[in-house]
PDB file of C-alpha atoms in Angstrom:
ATOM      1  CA  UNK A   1     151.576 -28.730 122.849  1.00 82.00           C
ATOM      2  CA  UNK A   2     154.434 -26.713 124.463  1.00 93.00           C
ATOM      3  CA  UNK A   3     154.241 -26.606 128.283  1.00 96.00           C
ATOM      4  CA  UNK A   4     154.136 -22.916 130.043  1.00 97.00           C
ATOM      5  CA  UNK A   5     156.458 -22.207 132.651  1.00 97.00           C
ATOM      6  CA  UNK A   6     157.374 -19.608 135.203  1.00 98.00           C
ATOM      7  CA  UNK A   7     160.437 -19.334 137.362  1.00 97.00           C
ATOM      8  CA  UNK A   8     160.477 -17.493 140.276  1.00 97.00           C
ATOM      9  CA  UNK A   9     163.855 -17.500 142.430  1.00 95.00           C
ATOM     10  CA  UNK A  10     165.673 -14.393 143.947  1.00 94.00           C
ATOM     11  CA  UNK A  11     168.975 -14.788 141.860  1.00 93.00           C
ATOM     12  CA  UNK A  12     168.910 -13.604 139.114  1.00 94.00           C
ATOM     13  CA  UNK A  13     171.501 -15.394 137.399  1.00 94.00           C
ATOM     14  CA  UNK A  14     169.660 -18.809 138.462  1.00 92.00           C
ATOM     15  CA  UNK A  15     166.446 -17.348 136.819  1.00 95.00           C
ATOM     16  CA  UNK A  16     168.598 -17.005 133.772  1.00 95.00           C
ATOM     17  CA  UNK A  17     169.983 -20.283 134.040  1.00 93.00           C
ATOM     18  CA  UNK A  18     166.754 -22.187 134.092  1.00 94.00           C
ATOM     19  CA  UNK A  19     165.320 -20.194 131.629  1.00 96.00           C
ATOM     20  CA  UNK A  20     167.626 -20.941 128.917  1.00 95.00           C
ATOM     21  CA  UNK A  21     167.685 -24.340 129.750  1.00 94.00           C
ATOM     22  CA  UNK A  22     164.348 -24.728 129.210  1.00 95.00           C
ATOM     23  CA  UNK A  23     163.689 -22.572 126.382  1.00 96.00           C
ATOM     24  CA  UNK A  24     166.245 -24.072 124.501  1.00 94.00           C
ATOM     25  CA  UNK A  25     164.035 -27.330 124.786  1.00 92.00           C
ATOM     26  CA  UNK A  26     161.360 -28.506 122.357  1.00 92.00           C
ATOM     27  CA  UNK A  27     158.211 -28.255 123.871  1.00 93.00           C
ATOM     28  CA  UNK A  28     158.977 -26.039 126.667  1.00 95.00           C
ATOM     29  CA  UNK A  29     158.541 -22.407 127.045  1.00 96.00           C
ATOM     30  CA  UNK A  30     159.383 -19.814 129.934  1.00 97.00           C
ATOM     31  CA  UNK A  31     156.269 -17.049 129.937  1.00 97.00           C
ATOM     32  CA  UNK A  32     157.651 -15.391 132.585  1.00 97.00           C
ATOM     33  CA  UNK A  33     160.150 -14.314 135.528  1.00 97.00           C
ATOM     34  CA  UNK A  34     159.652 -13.317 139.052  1.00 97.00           C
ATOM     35  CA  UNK A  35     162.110 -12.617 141.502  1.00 96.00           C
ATOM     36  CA  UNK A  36     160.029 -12.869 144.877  1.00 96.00           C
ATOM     37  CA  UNK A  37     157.096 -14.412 146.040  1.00 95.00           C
ATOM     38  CA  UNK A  38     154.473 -12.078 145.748  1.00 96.00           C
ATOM     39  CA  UNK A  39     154.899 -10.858 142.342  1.00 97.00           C
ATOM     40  CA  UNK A  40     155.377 -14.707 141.385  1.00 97.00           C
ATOM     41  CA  UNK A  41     152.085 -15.381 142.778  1.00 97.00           C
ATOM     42  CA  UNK A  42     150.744 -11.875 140.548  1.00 97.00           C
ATOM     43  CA  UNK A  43     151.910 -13.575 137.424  1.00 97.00           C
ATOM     44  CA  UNK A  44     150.983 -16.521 137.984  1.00 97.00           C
ATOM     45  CA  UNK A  45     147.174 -15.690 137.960  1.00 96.00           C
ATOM     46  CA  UNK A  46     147.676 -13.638 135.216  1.00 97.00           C
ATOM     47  CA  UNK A  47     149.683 -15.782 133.530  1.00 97.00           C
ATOM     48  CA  UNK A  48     148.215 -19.132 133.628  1.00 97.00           C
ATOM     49  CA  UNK A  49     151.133 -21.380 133.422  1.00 97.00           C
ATOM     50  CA  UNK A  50     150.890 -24.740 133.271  1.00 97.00           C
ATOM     51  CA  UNK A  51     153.770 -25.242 135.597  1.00 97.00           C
ATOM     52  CA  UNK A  52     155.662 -22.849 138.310  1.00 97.00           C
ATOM     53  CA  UNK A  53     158.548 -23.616 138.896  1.00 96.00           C
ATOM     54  CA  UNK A  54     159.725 -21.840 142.746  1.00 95.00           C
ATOM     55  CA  UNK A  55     162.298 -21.838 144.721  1.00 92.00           C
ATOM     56  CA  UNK A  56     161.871 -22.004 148.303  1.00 89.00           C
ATOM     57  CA  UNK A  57     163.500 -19.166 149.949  1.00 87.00           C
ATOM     58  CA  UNK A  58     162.315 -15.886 148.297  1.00 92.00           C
ATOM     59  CA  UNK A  59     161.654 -12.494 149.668  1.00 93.00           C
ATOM     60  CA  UNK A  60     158.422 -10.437 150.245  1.00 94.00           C
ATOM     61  CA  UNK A  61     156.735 -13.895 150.313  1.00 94.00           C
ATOM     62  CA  UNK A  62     158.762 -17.126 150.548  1.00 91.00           C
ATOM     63  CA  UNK A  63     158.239 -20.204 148.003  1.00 91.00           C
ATOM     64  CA  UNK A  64     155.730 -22.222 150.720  1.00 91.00           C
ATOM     65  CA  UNK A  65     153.311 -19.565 151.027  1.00 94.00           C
ATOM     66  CA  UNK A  66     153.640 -18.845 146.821  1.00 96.00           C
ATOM     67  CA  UNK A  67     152.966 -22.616 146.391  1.00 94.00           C
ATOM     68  CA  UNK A  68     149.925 -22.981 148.559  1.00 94.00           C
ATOM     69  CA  UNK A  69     148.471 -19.286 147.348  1.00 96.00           C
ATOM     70  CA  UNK A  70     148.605 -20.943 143.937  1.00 96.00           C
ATOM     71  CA  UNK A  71     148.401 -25.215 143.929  1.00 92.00           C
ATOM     72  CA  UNK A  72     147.184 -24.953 148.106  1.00 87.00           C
ATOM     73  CA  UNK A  73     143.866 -27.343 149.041  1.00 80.00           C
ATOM     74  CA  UNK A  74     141.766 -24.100 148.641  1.00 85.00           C
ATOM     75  CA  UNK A  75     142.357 -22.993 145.367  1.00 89.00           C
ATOM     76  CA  UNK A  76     139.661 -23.427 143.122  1.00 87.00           C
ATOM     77  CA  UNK A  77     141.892 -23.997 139.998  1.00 90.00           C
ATOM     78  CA  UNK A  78     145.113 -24.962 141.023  1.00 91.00           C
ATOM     79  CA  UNK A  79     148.244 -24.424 139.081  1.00 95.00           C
ATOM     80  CA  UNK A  80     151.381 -27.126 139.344  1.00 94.00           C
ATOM     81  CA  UNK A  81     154.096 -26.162 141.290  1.00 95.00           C
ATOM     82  CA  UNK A  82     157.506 -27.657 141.297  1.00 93.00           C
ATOM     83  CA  UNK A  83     159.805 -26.602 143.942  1.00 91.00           C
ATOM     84  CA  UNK A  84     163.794 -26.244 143.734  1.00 88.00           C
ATOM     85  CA  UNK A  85     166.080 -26.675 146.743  1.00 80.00           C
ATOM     86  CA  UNK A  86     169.006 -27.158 148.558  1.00 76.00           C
ATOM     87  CA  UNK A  87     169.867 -29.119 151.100  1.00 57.00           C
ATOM     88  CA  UNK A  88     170.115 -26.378 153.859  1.00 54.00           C
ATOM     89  CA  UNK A  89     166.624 -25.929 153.401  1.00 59.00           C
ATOM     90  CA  UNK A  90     165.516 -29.640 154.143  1.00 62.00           C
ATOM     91  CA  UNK A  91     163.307 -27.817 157.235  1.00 65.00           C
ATOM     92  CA  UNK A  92     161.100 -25.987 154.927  1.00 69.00           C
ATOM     93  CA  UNK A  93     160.199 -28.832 152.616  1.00 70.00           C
ATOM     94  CA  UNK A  94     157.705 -30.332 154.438  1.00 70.00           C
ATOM     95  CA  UNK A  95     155.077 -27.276 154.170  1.00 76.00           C
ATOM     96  CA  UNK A  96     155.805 -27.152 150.329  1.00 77.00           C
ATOM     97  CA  UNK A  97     154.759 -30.372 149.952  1.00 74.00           C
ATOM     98  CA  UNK A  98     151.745 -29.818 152.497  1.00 77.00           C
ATOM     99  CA  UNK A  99     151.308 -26.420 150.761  1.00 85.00           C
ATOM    100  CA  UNK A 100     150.463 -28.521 147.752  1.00 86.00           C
ATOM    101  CA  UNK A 101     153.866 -28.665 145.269  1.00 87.00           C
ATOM    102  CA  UNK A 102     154.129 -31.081 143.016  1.00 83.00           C
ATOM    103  CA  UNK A 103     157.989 -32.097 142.693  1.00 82.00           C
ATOM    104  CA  UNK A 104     161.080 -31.324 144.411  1.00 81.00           C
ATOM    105  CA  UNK A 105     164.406 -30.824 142.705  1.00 84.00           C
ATOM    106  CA  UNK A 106     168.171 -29.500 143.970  1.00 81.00           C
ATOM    107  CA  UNK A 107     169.442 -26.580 142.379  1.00 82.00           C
ATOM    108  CA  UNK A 108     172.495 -28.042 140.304  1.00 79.00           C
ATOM    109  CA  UNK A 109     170.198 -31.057 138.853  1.00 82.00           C
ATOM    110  CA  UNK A 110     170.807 -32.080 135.737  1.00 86.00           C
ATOM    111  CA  UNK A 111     168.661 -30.526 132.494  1.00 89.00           C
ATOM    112  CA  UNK A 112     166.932 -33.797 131.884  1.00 88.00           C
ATOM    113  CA  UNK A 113     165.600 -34.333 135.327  1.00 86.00           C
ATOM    114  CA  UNK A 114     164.180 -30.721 135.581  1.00 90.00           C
ATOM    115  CA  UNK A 115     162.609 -31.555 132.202  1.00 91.00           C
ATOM    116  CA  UNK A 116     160.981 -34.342 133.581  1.00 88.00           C
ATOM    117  CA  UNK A 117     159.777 -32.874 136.607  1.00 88.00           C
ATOM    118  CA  UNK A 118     157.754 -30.467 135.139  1.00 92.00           C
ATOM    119  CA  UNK A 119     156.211 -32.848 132.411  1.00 89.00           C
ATOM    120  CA  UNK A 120     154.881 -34.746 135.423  1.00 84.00           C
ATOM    121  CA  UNK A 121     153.686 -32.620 137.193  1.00 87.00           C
ATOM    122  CA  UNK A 122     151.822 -30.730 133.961  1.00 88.00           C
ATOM    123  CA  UNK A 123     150.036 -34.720 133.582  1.00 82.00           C
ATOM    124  CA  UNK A 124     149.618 -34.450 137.175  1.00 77.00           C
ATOM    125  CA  UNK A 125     152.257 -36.970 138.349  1.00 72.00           C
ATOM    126  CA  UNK A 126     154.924 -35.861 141.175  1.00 71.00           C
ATOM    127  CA  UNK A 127     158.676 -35.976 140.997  1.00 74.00           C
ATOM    128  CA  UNK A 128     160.800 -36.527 143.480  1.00 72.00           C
ATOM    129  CA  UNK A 129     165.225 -35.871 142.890  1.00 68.00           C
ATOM    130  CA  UNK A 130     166.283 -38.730 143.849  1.00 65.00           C
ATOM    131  CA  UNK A 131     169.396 -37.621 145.718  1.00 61.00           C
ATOM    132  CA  UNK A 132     166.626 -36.261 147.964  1.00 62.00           C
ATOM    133  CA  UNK A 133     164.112 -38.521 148.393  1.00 61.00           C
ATOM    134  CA  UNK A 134     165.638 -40.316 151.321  1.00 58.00           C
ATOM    135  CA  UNK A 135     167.113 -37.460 153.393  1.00 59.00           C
ATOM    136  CA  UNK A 136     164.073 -34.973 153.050  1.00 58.00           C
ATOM    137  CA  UNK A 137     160.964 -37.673 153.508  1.00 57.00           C
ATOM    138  CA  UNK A 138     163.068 -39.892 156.253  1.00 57.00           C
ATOM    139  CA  UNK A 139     163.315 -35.970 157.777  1.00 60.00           C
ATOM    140  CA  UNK A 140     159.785 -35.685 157.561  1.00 57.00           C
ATOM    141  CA  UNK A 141     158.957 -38.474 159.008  1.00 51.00           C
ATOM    142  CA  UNK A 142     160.553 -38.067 162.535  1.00 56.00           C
ATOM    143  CA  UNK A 143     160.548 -34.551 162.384  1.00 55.00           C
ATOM    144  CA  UNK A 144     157.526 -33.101 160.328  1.00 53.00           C
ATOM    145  CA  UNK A 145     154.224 -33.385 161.846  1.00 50.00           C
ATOM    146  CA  UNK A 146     153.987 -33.931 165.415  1.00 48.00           C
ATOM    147  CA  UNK A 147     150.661 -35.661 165.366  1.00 56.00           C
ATOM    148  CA  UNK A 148     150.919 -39.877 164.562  1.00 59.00           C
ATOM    149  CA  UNK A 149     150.173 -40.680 160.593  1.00 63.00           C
ATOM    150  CA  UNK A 150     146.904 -41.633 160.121  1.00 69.00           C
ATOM    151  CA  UNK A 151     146.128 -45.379 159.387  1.00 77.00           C
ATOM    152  CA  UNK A 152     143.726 -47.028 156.999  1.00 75.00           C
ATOM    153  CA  UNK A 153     140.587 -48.744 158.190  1.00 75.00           C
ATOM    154  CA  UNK A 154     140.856 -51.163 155.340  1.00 80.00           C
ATOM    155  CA  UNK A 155     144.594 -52.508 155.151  1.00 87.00           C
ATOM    156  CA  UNK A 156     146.679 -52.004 152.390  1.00 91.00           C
ATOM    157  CA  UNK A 157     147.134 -54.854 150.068  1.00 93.00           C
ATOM    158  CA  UNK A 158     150.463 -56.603 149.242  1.00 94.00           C
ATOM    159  CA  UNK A 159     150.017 -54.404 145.492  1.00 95.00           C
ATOM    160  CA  UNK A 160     149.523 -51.585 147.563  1.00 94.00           C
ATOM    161  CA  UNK A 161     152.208 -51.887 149.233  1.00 94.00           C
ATOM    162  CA  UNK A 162     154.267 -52.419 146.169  1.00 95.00           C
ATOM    163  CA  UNK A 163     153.204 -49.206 144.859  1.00 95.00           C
ATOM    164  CA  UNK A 164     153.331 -47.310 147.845  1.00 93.00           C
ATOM    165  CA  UNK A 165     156.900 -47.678 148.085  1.00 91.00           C
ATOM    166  CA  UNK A 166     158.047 -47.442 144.605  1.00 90.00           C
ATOM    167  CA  UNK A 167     156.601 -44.066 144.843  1.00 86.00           C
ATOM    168  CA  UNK A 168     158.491 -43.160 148.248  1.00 82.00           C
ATOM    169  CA  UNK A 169     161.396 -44.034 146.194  1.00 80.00           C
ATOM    170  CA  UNK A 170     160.643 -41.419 143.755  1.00 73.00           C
ATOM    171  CA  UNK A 171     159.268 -43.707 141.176  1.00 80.00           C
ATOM    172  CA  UNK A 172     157.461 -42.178 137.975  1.00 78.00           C
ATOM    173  CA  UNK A 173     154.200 -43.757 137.003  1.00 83.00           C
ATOM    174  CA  UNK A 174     156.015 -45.710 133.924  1.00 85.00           C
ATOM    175  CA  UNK A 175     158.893 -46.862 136.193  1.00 88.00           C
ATOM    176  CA  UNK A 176     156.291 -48.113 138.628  1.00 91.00           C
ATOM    177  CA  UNK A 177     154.792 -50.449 135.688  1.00 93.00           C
ATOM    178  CA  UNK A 178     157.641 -51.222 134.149  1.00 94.00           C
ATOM    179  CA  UNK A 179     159.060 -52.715 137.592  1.00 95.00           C
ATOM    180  CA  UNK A 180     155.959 -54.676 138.471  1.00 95.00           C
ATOM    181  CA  UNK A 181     154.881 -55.734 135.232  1.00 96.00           C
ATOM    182  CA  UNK A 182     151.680 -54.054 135.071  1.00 95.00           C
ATOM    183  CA  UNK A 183     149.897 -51.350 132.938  1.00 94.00           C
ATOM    184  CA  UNK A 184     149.694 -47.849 133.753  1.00 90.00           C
ATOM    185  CA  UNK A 185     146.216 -48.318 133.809  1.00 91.00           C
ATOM    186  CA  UNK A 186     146.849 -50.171 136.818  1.00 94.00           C
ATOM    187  CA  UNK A 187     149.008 -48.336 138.400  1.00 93.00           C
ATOM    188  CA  UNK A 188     146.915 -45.392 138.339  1.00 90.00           C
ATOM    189  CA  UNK A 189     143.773 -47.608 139.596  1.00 93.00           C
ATOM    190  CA  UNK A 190     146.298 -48.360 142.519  1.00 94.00           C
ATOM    191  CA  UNK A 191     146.979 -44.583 143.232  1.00 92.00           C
ATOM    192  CA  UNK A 192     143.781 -43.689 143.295  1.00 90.00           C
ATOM    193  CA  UNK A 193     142.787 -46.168 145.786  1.00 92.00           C
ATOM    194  CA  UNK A 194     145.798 -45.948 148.336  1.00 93.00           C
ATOM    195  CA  UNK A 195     144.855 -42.040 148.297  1.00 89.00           C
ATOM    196  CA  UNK A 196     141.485 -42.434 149.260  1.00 90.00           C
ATOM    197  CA  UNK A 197     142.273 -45.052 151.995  1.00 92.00           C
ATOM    198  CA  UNK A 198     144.913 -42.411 154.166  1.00 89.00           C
ATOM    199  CA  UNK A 199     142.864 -39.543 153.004  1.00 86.00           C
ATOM    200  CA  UNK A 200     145.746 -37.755 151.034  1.00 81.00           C
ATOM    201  CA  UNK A 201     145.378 -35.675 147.899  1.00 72.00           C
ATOM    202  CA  UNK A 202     148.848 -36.644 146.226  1.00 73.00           C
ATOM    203  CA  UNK A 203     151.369 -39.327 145.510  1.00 74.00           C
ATOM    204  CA  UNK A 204     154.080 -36.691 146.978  1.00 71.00           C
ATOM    205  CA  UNK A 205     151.939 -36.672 150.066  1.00 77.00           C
ATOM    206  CA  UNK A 206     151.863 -40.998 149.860  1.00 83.00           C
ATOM    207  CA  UNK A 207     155.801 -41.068 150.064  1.00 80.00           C
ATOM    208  CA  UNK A 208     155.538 -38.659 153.326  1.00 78.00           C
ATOM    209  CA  UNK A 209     152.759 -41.375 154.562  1.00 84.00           C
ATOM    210  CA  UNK A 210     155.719 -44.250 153.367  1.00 85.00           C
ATOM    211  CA  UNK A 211     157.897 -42.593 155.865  1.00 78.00           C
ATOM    212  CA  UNK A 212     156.172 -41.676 158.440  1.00 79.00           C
ATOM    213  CA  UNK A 213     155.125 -45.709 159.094  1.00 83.00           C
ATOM    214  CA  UNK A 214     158.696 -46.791 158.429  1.00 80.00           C
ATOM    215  CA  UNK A 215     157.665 -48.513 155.203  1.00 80.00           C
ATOM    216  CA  UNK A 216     161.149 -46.970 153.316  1.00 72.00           C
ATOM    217  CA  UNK A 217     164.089 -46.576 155.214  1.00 63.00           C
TER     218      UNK A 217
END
């Protein structure tokens, strides 16, 4: 099965960059280019990717707005997004991942970590650069939303918790099992059920939740 992909990003000679590094990969195809938001969000529909990859500062319609008009909490058939960044854009990050993206990478990251971003998000896992993952969610998490995280009515349990923050870590489903010995059966069962107690839709959102209660530092 080879994985559809469109890049959107206002430079052109980072649009040719990812491209050939992903074409040139088994598997992986680039269906199409966009250099702004709102024609990204045009193919896109028309398109049917299986995974978007935007950056977040584009113009006509930035990558937030492009990410929640295609992956957002009201779209009936949501497409994965996977956002690209840099660190002078740590303020926006928070309404991607809100918005409803999927992964988070820096421009600059290496081949096989963009490769693995957007193979988890296409099986609907998240990832998270690592180089990031502390900065941008501690960021978040004193300076995101101004309202106090929700808390569970049912506590979490000590597995739970285990989970919890192997994903605010950035953690991949496998790593997550491999770590604590279980199956990925499990792991899933897990995610499912710490989403449902703090009401969130995504393990990217569960990491902001990790943060925002001081559970990673």
């Amino acid at each position: 099965m080879t994985v559809r992909v469109l890049v959107a990003d206002d430079q052109g000679i980072v649009r040719a960059g990812l491209t050939t590094i992903l074409n040139s990969q088994p598997g992986v195809e680039v269906i199409g280019q966009a250099a702004d938001g709102r024609e990204a969000v045009a193919l896109a529909h028309r398109l049917r990717p299986d995974v978007c990859l935007f950056d977040i500062r584009m113009p006509i319609l930035d990558g937030i707005e492009a990410t929640r008009l295609v992956a957002g909490p009201d779209v009936d058939d949501p497409i994965a997004v996977v956002v690209i960044t840099t660190f002078d854009t740590d303020e926006h990050i928070y309404g991607a991942l809100r918005a409803g993206a999927r992964g988070f990478l820096l421009k600059g990251t290496e081949p096989d970590q963009l490769l693995r971003a957007i193979h988890a998000a296409v099986h609907g896992d998240a990832l998270i650069d690592p180089a990031i993952t502390a900065r941008l969610l501690a960021t978040f998490a004193t300076g995101g939303p101004p309202t106090a995280p929700a808390q569970p009515i049912d506590a979490l349990t000590d597995r739970e918790e285990n989970v919890l923050g192997r994903v605010a870590r950035g953690r991949t489903n496998a790593e997550i099992a491999r770590e604590l010995h279980i199956s990925m059966s499990t792991v899933k069962f897990h995610l499912a059920g710490l989403m449902t107690k703090l009401g969130v839709r995504n393990r990217v959102e569960l990491a902001i939740w990790a943060y925002q209660t001081n559970r990673v530092r």
